[in-house]
XYZ file of C-alpha atoms in Angstrom:
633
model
C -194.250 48.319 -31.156
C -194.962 47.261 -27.228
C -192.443 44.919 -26.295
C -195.144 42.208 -25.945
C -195.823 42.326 -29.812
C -192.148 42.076 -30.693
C -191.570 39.245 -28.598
C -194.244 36.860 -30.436
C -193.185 38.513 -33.604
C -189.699 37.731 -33.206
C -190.947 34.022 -31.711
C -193.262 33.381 -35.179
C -189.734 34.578 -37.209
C -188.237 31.366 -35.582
C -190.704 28.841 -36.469
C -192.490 27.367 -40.152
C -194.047 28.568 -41.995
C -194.630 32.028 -40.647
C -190.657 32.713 -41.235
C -191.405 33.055 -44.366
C -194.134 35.740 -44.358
C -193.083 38.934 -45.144
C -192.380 40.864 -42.156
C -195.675 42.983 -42.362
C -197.422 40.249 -42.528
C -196.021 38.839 -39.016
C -196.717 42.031 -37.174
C -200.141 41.524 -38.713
C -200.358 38.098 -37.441
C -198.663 39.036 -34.297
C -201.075 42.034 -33.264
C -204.530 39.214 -34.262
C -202.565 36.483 -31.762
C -204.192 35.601 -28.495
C -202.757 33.293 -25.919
C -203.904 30.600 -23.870
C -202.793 28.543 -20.993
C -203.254 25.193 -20.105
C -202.539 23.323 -17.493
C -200.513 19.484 -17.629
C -202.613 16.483 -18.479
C -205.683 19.123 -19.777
C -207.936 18.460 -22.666
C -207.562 21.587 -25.484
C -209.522 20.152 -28.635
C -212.302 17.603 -28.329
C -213.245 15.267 -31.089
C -215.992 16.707 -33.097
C -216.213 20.210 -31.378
C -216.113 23.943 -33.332
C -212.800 25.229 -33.722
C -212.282 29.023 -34.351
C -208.793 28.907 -33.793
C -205.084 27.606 -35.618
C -203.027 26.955 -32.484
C -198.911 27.581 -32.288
C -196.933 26.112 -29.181
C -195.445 28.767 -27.523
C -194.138 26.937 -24.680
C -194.937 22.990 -23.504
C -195.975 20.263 -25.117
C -198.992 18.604 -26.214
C -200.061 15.187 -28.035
C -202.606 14.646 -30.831
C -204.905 11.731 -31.145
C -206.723 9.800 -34.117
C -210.373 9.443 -33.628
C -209.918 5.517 -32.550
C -207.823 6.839 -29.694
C -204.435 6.011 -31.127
C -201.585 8.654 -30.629
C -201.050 10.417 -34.306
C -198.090 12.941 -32.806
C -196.438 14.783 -30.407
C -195.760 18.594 -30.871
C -193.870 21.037 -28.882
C -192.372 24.461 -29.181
C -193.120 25.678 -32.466
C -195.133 23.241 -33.914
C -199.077 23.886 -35.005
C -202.244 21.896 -34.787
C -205.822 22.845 -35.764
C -205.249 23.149 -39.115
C -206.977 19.689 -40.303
C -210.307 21.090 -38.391
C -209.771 24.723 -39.895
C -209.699 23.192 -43.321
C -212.359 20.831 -42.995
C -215.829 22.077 -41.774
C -214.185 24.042 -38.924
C -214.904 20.727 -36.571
C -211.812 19.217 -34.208
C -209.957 16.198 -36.385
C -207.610 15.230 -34.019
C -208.149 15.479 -30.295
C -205.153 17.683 -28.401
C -204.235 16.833 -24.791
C -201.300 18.440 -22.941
C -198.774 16.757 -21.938
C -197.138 19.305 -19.522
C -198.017 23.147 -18.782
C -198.613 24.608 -22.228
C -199.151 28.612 -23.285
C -200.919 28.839 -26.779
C -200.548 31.612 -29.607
C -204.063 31.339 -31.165
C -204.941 32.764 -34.441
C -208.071 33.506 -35.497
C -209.517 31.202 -38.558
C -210.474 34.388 -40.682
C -206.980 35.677 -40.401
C -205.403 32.393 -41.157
C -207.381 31.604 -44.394
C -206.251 35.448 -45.922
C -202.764 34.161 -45.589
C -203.385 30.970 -46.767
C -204.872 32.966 -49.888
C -202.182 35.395 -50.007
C -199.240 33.598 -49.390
C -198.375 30.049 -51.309
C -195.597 28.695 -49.686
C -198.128 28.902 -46.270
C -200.986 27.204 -48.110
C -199.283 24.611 -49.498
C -197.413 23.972 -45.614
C -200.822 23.570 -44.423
C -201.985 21.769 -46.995
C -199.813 19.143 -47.210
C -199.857 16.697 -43.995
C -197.554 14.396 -42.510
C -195.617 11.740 -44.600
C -196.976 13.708 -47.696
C -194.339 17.046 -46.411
C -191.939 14.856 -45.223
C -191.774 13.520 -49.440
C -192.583 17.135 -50.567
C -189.401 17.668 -48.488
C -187.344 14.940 -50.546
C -188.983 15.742 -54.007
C -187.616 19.300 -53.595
C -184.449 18.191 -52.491
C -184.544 15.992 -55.709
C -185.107 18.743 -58.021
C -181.968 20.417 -57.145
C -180.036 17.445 -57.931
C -178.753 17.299 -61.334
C -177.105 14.038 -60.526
C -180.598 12.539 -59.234
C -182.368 13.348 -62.166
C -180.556 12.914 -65.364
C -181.224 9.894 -66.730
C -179.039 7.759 -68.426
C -180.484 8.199 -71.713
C -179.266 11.190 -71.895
C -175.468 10.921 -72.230
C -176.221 8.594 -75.580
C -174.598 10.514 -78.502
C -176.409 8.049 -81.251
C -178.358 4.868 -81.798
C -176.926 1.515 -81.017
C -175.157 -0.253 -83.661
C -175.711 -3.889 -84.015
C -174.820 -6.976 -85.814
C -176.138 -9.905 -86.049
C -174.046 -12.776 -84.810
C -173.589 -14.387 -87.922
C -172.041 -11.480 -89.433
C -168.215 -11.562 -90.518
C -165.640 -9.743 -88.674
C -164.951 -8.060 -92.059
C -168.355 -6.559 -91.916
C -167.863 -5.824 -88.687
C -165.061 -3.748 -89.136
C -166.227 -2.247 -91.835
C -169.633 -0.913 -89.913
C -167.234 0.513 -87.433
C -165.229 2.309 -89.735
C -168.132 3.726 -91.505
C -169.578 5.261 -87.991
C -166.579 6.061 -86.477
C -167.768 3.637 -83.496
C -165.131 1.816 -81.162
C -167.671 -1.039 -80.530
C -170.969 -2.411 -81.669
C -173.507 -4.248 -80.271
C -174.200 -8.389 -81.240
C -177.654 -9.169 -81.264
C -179.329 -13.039 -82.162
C -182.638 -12.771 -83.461
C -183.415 -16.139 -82.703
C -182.429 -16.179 -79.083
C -185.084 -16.874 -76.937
C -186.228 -13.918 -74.257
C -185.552 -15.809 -71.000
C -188.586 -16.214 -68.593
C -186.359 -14.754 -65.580
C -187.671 -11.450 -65.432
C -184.599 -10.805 -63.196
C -182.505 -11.802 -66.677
C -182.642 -8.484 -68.304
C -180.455 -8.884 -71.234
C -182.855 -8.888 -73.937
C -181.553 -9.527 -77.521
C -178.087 -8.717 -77.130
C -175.895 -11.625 -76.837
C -172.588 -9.509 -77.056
C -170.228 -6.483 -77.867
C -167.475 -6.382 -79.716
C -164.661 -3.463 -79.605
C -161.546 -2.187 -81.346
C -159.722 -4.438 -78.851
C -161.861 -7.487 -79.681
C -160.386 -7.192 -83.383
C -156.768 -6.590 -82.480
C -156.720 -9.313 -79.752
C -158.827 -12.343 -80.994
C -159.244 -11.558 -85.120
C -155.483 -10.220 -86.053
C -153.273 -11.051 -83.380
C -154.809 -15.005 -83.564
C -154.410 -14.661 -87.798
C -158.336 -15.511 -87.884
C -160.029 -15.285 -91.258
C -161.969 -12.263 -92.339
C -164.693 -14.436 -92.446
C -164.776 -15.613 -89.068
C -168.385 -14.577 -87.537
C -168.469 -12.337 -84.694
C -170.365 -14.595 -82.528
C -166.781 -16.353 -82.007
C -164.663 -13.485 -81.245
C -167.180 -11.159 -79.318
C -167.219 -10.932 -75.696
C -170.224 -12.259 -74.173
C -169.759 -11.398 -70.525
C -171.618 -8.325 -70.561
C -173.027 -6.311 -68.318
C -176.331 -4.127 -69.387
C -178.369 -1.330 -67.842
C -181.739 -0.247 -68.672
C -182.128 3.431 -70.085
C -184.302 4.351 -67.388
C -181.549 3.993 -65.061
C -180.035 7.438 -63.417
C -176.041 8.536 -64.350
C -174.642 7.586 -61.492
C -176.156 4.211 -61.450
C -174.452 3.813 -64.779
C -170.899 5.159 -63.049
C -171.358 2.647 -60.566
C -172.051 -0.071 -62.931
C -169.146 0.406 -65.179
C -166.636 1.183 -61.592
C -168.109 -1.819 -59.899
C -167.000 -4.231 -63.367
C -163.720 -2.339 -64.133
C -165.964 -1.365 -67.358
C -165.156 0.881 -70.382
C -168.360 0.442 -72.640
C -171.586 -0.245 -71.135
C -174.429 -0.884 -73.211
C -177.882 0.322 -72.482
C -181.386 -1.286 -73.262
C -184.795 0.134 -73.620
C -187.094 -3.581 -72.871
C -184.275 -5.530 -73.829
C -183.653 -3.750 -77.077
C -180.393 -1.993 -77.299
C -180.863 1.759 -77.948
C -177.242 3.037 -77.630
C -173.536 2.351 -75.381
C -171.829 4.382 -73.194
C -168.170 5.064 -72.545
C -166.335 6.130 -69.807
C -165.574 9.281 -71.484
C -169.177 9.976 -71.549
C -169.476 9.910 -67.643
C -165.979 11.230 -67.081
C -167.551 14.011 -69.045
C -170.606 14.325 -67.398
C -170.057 13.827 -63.600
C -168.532 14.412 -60.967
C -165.049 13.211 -60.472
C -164.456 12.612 -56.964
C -165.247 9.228 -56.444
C -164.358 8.147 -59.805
C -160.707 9.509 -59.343
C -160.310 7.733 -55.962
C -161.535 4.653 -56.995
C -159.083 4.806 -60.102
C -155.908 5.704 -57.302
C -156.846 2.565 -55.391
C -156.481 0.131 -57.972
C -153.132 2.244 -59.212
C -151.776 1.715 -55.925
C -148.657 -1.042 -55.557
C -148.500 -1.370 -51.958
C -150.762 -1.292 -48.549
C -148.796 1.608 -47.247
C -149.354 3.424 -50.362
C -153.063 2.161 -50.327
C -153.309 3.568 -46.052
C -152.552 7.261 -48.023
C -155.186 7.097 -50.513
C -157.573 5.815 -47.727
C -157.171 9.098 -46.178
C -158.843 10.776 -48.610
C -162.648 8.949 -48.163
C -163.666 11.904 -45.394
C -163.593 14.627 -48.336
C -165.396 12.560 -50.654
C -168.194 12.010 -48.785
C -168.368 15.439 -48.116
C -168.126 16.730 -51.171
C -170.784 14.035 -52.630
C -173.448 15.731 -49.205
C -171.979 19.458 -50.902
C -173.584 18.013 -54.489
C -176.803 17.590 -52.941
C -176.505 13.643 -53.746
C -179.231 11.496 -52.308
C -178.712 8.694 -49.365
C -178.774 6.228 -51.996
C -175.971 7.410 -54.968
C -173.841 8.166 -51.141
C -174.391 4.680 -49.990
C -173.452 3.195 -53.073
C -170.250 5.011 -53.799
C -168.884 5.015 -50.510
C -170.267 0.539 -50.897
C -168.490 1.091 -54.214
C -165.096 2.699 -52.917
C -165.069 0.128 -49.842
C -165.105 -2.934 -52.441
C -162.403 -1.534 -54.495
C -160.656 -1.367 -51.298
C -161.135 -5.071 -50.891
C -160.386 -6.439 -54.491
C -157.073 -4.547 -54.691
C -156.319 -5.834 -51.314
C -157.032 -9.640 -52.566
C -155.336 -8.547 -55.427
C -151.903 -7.956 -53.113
C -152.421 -10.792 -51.265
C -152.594 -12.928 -54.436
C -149.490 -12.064 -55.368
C -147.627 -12.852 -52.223
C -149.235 -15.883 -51.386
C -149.324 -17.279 -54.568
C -152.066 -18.199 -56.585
C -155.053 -19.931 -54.576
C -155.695 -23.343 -54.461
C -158.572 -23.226 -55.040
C -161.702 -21.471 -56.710
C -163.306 -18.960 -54.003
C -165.669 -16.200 -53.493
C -164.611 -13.078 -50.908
C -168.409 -11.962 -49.731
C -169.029 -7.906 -48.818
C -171.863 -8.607 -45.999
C -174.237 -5.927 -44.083
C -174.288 -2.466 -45.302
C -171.449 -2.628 -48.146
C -174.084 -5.488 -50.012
C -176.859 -3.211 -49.680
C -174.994 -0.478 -50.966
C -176.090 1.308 -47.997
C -172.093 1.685 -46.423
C -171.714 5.160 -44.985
C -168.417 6.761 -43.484
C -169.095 5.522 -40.436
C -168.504 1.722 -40.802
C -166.718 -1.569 -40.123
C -165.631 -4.605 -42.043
C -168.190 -7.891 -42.459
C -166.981 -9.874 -44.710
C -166.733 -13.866 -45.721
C -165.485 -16.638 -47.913
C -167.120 -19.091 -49.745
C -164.835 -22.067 -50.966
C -164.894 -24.530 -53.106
C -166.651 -28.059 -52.039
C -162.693 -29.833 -52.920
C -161.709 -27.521 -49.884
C -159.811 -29.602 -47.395
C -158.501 -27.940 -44.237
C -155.105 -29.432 -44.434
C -154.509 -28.989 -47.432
C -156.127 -25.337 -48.266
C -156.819 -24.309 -44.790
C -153.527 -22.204 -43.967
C -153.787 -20.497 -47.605
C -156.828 -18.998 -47.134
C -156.409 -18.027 -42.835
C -153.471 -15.887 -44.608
C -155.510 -14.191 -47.397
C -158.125 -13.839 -45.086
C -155.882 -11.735 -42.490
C -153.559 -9.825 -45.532
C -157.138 -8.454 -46.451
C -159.422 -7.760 -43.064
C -155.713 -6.427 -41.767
C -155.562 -3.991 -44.980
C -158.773 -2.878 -44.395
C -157.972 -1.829 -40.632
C -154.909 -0.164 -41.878
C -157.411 1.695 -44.297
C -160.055 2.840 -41.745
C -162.403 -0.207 -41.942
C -162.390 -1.373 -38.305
C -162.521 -4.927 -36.921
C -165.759 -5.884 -36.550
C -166.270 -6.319 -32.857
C -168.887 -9.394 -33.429
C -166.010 -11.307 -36.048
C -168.367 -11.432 -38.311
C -164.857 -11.145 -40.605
C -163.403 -13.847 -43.234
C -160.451 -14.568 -40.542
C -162.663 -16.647 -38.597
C -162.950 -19.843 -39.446
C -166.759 -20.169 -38.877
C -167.472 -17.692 -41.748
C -164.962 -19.477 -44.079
C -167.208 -22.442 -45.367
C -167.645 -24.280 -48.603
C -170.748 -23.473 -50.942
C -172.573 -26.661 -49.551
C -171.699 -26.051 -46.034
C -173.050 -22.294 -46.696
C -176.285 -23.739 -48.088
C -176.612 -25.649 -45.219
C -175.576 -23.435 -42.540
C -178.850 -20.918 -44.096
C -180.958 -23.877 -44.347
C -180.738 -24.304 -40.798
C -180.730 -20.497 -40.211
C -183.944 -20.864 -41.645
C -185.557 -24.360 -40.285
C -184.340 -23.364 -36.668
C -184.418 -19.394 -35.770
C -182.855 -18.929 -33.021
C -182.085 -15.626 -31.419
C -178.141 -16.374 -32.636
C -179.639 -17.545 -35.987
C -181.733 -14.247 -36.232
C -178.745 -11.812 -35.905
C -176.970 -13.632 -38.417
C -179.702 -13.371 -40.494
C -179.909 -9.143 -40.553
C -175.711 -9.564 -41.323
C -175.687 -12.733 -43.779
C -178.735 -12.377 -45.657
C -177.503 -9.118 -47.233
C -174.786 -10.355 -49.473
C -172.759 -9.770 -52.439
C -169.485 -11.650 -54.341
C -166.658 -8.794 -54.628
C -163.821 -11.262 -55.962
C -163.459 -14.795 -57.423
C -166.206 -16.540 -58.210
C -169.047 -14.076 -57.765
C -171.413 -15.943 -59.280
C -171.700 -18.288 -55.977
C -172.889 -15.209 -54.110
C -175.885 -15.289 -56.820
C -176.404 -18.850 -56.207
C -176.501 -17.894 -52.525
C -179.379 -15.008 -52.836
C -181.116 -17.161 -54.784
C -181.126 -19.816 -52.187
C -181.778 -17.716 -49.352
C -185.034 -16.016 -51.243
C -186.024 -19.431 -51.989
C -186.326 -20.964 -48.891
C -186.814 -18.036 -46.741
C -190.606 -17.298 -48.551
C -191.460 -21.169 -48.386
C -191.146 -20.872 -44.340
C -193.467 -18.400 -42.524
C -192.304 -19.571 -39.457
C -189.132 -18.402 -39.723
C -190.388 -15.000 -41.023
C -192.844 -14.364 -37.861
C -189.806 -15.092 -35.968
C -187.620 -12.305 -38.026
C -190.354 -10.309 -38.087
C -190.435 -10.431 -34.101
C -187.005 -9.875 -34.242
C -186.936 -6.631 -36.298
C -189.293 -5.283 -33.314
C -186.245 -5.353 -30.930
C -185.046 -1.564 -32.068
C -188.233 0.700 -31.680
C -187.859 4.418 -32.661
C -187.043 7.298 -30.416
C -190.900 8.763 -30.495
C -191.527 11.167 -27.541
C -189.014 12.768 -29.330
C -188.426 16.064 -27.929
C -191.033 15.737 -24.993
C -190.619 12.508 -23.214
C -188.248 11.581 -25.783
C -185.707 7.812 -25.288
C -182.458 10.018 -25.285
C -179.031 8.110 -25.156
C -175.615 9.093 -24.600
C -173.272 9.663 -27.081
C -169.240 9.326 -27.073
C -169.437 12.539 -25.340
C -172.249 11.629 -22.707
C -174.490 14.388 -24.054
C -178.142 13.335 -24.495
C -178.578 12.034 -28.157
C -180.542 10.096 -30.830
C -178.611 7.276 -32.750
C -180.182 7.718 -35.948
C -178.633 4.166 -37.079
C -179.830 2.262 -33.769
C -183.301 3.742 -33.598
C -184.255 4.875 -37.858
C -182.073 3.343 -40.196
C -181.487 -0.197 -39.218
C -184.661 -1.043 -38.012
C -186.383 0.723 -41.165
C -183.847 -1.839 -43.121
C -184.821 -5.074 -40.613
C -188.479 -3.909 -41.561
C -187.654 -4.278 -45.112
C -186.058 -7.230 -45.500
C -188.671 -9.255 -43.661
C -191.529 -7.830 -46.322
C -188.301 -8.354 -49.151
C -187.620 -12.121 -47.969
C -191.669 -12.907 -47.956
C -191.967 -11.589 -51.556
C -189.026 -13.609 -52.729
C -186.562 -10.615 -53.449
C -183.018 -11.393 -54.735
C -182.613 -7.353 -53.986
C -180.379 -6.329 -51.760
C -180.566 -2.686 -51.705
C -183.578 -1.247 -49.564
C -184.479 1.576 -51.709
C -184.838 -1.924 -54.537
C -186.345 -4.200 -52.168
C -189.332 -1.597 -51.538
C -189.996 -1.570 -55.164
C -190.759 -5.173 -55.491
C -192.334 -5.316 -52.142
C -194.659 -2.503 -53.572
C -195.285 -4.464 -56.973
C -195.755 -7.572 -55.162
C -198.820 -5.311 -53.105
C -198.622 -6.624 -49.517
C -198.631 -3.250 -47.946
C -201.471 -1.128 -47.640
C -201.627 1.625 -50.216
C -198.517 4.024 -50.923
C -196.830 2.654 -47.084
C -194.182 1.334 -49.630
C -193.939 4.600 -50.579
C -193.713 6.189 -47.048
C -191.235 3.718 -46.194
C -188.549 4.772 -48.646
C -189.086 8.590 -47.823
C -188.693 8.077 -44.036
C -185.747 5.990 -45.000
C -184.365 8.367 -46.919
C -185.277 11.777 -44.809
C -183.579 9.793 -41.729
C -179.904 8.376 -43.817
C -179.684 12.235 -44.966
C -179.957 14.155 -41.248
C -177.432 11.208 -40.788
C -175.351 11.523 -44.043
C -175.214 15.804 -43.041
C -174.267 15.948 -39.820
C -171.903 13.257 -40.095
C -170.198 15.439 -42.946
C -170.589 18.212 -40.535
C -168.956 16.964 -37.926
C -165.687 15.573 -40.768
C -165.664 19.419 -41.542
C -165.764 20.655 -38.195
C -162.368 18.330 -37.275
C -164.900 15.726 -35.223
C -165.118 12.509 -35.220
C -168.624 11.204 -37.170
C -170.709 8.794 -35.515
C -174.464 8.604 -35.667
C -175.467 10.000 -32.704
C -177.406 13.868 -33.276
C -178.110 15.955 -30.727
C -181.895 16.897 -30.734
C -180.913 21.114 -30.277
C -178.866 20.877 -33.472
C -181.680 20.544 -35.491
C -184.079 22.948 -37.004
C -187.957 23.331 -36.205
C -188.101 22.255 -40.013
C -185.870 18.597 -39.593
C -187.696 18.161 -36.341
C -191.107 18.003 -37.740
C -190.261 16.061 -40.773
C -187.339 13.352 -38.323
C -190.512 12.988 -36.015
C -192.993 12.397 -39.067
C -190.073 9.636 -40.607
C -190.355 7.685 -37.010
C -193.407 7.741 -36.640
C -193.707 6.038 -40.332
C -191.373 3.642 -39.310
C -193.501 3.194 -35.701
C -196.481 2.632 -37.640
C -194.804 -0.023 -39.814
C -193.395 -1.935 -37.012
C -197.207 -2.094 -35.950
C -198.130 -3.210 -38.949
C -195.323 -5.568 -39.298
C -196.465 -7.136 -35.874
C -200.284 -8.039 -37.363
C -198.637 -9.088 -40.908
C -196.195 -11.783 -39.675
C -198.072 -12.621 -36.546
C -198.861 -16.474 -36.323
C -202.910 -16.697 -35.882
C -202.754 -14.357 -39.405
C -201.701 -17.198 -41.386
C -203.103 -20.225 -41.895
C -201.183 -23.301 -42.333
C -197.807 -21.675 -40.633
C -195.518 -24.791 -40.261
C-alpha cells in the first residue's frame, strides 16, 4: 500500500465511526477518498445546493450553520458533516464555512450508503444527530448499569402485610408469627388521601416491628388488647416502587432506617430491610457511612475521612450515574455533619434551644462531588436571644464547620458557613431575610439565591427546612420580577463553545490551558434549572427532579427538558471520570480538563452538551425577559 493510502487509513482508524469498520473496509474507504483544500473564511456547502460528497476534517476547522443563519456547530479534526444532505434528497442542510485553512477527505455518496447498509454501528452514527447521540451515549451507558436499572420492586421477597389500625396487638403478633415477618404494615381505611400530591403516603398510617412489641406492648405491661394504632410508629418514611435500589439505600442511610416500606399509588405492595440492600448492592458507601457514625472521636472521624477518594472511585469503576454519585458522596458528607453535631452535643451540653443545622448548595441538591467545600446554616428557634443562646450555638457552630475542615470539607471562602453570625437566624428572620431576597434582587441577593435556595435540614428540627422550601417556592413563582432578574443572572457563566477552534480556554492550578467543567457546564446548567424549577413552584431540590416537574408543568419546548438532563448528565460524568482519574493517578482532582485528554468520541458529544446548554440560556433570555410577560410587577 503507497504510503499516501496508509496515512488516511491509519488517520480514519483514529476517528468515529470509521474505527470501527473492519480493516478491509477502511482500505476500501481509504483508496475511494479524495481531498480538498480550502482556504480560511471560504464557503464549502451552500444552502440548498447538490451534494455528492460525506466530508471528514482532515486538518482545520470549519463551522456549520442553520438555514436562519444561526451557528448549529463547530467541527474540527475528525469530525464529519454532509451527512444530513446525503440522507435527505442529496441537497446541502446546513451551510459549512471555514474557519481557518481546512484539507477535506471526501467520500463519495455511493460508497458511503454501502457502508451504511453493511455496517450498523455506522448507520445508526449517522443516523442519529446531535442531542439524540449525545442520549444514545447515556442510554448505553445506562444499560450496563445494574445499579441504574434495577428497580426497587425487585428486592421485595413477598406482599405487604397490613393491619388495620384498629386491630389488637394480639392479632398483630399473631399475623407476624404466622408469616415469619419482623414488621407489618398499619393501614386506615378511612383516612382521607391528602390533596398534596407532594404527600405521598397513601393509606399507610404506620409500621409496627418486633421492637415496637418488646418496647411499647411488654416492656410498658399494655393489654393484649391494646390496638396497634397506639403503639405503632407513625414517623415513617415511604418510597414508591418505581424508585431505583440505590434510591432506596439512600433513603433508609439518610433516616438511620432498618425497614422501609414501599408503595405502588399509595398502596403498600411490600417492605424492605437492610438486609435486602446489604444483599443486593454494593457496599462501599454503605460501610463508610456505618464507620462514621461508629466513630467516638474527631481524630478517629479525620481517619475514616480518608477513605472518601476510593469510594468515589470505586462508585465511577461500577459504572454509577452522576446522579446515585452525587447523592452518596451528598449522603456521606451529611453523615459527616450529624455525627459531628452529635460530638458537639455532648460537650456542650444539650442546646438551649430547638434548631435546624441546614446542608446548602450542592450537598441539598444531592449533587456534592469530591471536589467540594462546606455551606452550611442554622435556623433557630424564634425564643432565640443572643445573650442568652448566642455563645451556645457560635461554639456548635465552630466544633462542626472545624470537624468538617479536619475531614476534607474546606472553609468556604465566601462564609457562607453556620459560624457566621449572618447565616445563624431565627425561622422568622429566615422568612424574612428570603422575602426580601425576593422583593429586592440585588446582585448580593442573587448569589445568595443560587447558594440558599437549594436547601435541606440534616439535624434538629428538619422539618423547618420544609417550611423553608415551601416558602421560598411560594413566593418566588408569585414574583416574575425577581425571576427575570435570576434569570439574567444565570446568563453570567456562558459555556466554553468554540471549543477546540476558537475555544474560551482557562488556566488551571497548573497554568495549562483548560475547561472548568463546573464554571462553564454544570453550574450554569443547574442556575438554568432552578430559574424554570422556582417559576413552576418546585419544592425539588435535586436537578435531575426539578427537570421532571419543569417538564410536566410544559414550559419548555418539546423534549428540551429532556436534552437538559442528558447534557447535564454527559458533562457531571467527563467531570465525575477524570476527577477519579486524576485520585488514581496520585493528583489532586479539581474540575478543570484539558481539551487533548479527551477522545474524538467525548469531544463531539461535551461540544453537543454545551451547545444544549447555549441554546437554553437563549431560550432562557426570551422566557424570563420583561416585555414577554404581561403584568410583571
Amino acid at each position: 500500500m503507497q504510503a499516501e493510502l496508509q496515512d488516511i487509513v491509519h488517520f480514519y482508524q483514529r476517528f468515529p465511526p470509521f474505527d470501527e469498520l473492519p480493516d478491509e473496509a477502511v482500505s476500501e474507504l481509504a483508496q475511494a477518498t479524495e481531498i480538498a483544500y480550502f482556504r480560511a473564511h471560504q464557503d464549502v456547502l451552500k444552502h440548498g445546493d447538490p451534494i455528492q460528497d460525506l466530508y471528514v476534517i482532515r486538518s482545520g476547522a470549519v463551522e456549520t450553520y442553520r438555514r436562519n443563519g444561526d451557528l448549529y456547530n463547530r467541527l474540527s479534526e475528525g469530525d464529519v458533516f454532509g451527512q444530513m444532505g446525503l440522507l435527505m434528497n442529496r441537497r446541502v442542510r446546513f451551510p459549512v464555512h471555514t474557519m481557518e485553512d481546512t484539507l477535506l477527505y471526501c467520500i463519495p455518496a455511493d460508497l458511503f450508503n454501502q457502508l451504511c447498509d453493511r455496517f450498523e454501528d455506522f448507520s445508526e452514527f449517522f443516523e442519529i444527530e446531535g442531542s439524540s447521540l449525545l442520549r444514545n451515549t447515556l442510554s448505553n451507558q445506562a444499560d450496563n448499569n445494574d445499579l441504574t436499572t434495577v428497580k426497587i420492586s425487585a428486592l421485595i421477597q413477598r406482599e405487604a402485610i397490613t393491619l388495620e389500625c384498629s386491630a389488637s396487638v394480639t392479632a398483630a403478633a399473631q399475623l407476624m408469627t404466622e408469616h415469619q415477618a419482623s414488621s407489618i404494615l398499619v393501614t386506615d381505611p378511612d383516612q382521607p388521601i391528602s390533596s398534596d400530591p407532594d404527600d405521598d403516603d397513601g393509606q399507610v398510617v404506620g409500621i409496627l416491628t418486633d421492637r415496637d412489641l418488646r418496647m411499647r406492648v411488654l416492656a410498658e405491661q399494655r393489654s393484649s388488647d391494646t390496638p396497634v394504632a397506639e403503639v405503632m410508629s407513625t414517623d415513617m418514611v415511604l418510597i414508591d416502587d418505581n424508585a431505583y435500589v440505590f434510591e432506596a439505600m439512600l433513603t433508609m442511610l439518610r433516616h438511620n432506617l432498618h425497614h422501609l416500606p414501599v408503595v405502588h399509588r399509595r398502596r403498600p405492595v411490600g417492605v424492605i430491610a437492610m438486609s435486602d440492600i446489604v444483599q443486593h448492592e454494593s457496599q462501599s458507601s454503605l460501610l463508610l457511612v456505618r464507620s462514621i457514625f461508629a466513630q467516638q472521636s474527631l481524630e478517629d472521624l479525620t481517619q475514616v475521612a480518608k477513605q472518601l477518594p476510593a469510594v468515589f472511585v470505586r462508585m465511577v469503576k461500577e459504572d454509577a450515574n452522576s446522579h446515585m454519585i452525587g447523592s452518596a458522596m451528598a449522603v456521606i458528607g451529611r453523615s459527616f455533619k450529624q455525627k459531628l453535631l452529635e460530638m458537639a452535643e455532648a460537650e456542650l451540653g444539650p442546646p438551649p434551644l430547638p434548631y435546624c443545622f441546614l446542608a446548602l448548595g450542592s450537598m441539598a441538591r444531592d449533587e456534592q462531588l469530591i471536589v467540594t467545600d462546606q455551606d452550611n446554616a442554622i435556623i433557630l428557634d424564634d425564643r432565640f436571644d443572643e445573650e442568652h443562646h448566642g455563645e451556645y450555638f457560635a461554639k456548635l457552630a465552630t466544633f462542626v464547620c472545624d470537624g468538617l475542615n479536619a475531614c476534607g470539607y474546606q472553609y468556604c471562602d465566601g462564609d457562607i458557613m453556620a459560624t457566621n453570625p449572618e447565616w445563624r437566624l431565627t425561622k422568622t428572620q429566615w422568612q424574612q431575610r428570603f422575602q426580601q431576597w425576593i422583593d429586592e434582587p440585588s446582585p448580593q441577593a442573587l448569589l445568595h439565591s443560587s447558594i440558599f435556595f437549594d436547601l435541606d435540614g440534616v439535624w434538629g428540627k428538619t422539618k423547618w427546612a420544609q417550611e423553608l422550601q415551601r416558602f421560598i417556592a411560594l413566593h418566588s413563582k408569585q414574583n416574575m420580577r425577581f425571576l427575570n432578574y435570576l434569570a439574567r443572572n444565570a446568563l453570567s457563566r456562558t459555556p466554553p463553545l468554540g471549543f477546540f477552534k476558537g475555544f474560551v480556554m482557562e488556566q488551571d492550578g497548573q497554568h495549562r490551558p483548560s475547561i472548568n467543567l463546573k464554571r462553564r457546564g454544570t453550574a450554569p446548567l443547574s442556575d438554568v434549572i432552578r430559574v424554570h424549577a422556582l417559576a413552576v413552584g418546585s419544592r425539588a431540590q435535586n436537578s435531575f427532579e426539578r427537570l421532571d416537574d419543569i417538564i410536566r408543568a410544559k414550559i419548555l419546548p418539546p423534549e428540551k427538558g429532556q436534552d437538559l438532563s442528558d447534557a447535564l448528565e454527559y458533562i457531571a460524568m467527563v467531570r465525575i471520570r477524570y476527577q477519579a482519574i486524576d485520585i488514581e493517578q496520585g493528583d489532586v482532582p479539581d474540575n478543570n480538563i484539558e481539551p487533548e485528554l479527551l477522545s474524538a468520541f467525548e469531544r463531539r458529544n461535551l461540544k453537543e452538551a454545551f451547545q444544549v446548554l447555549d441554546r437554553a440560556q437563549a431560550f432562557l433570555k426570551f422566557r424570563y425577559h420583561s416585555s414577554n410577560k404581561p403584568g410583571i410587577r
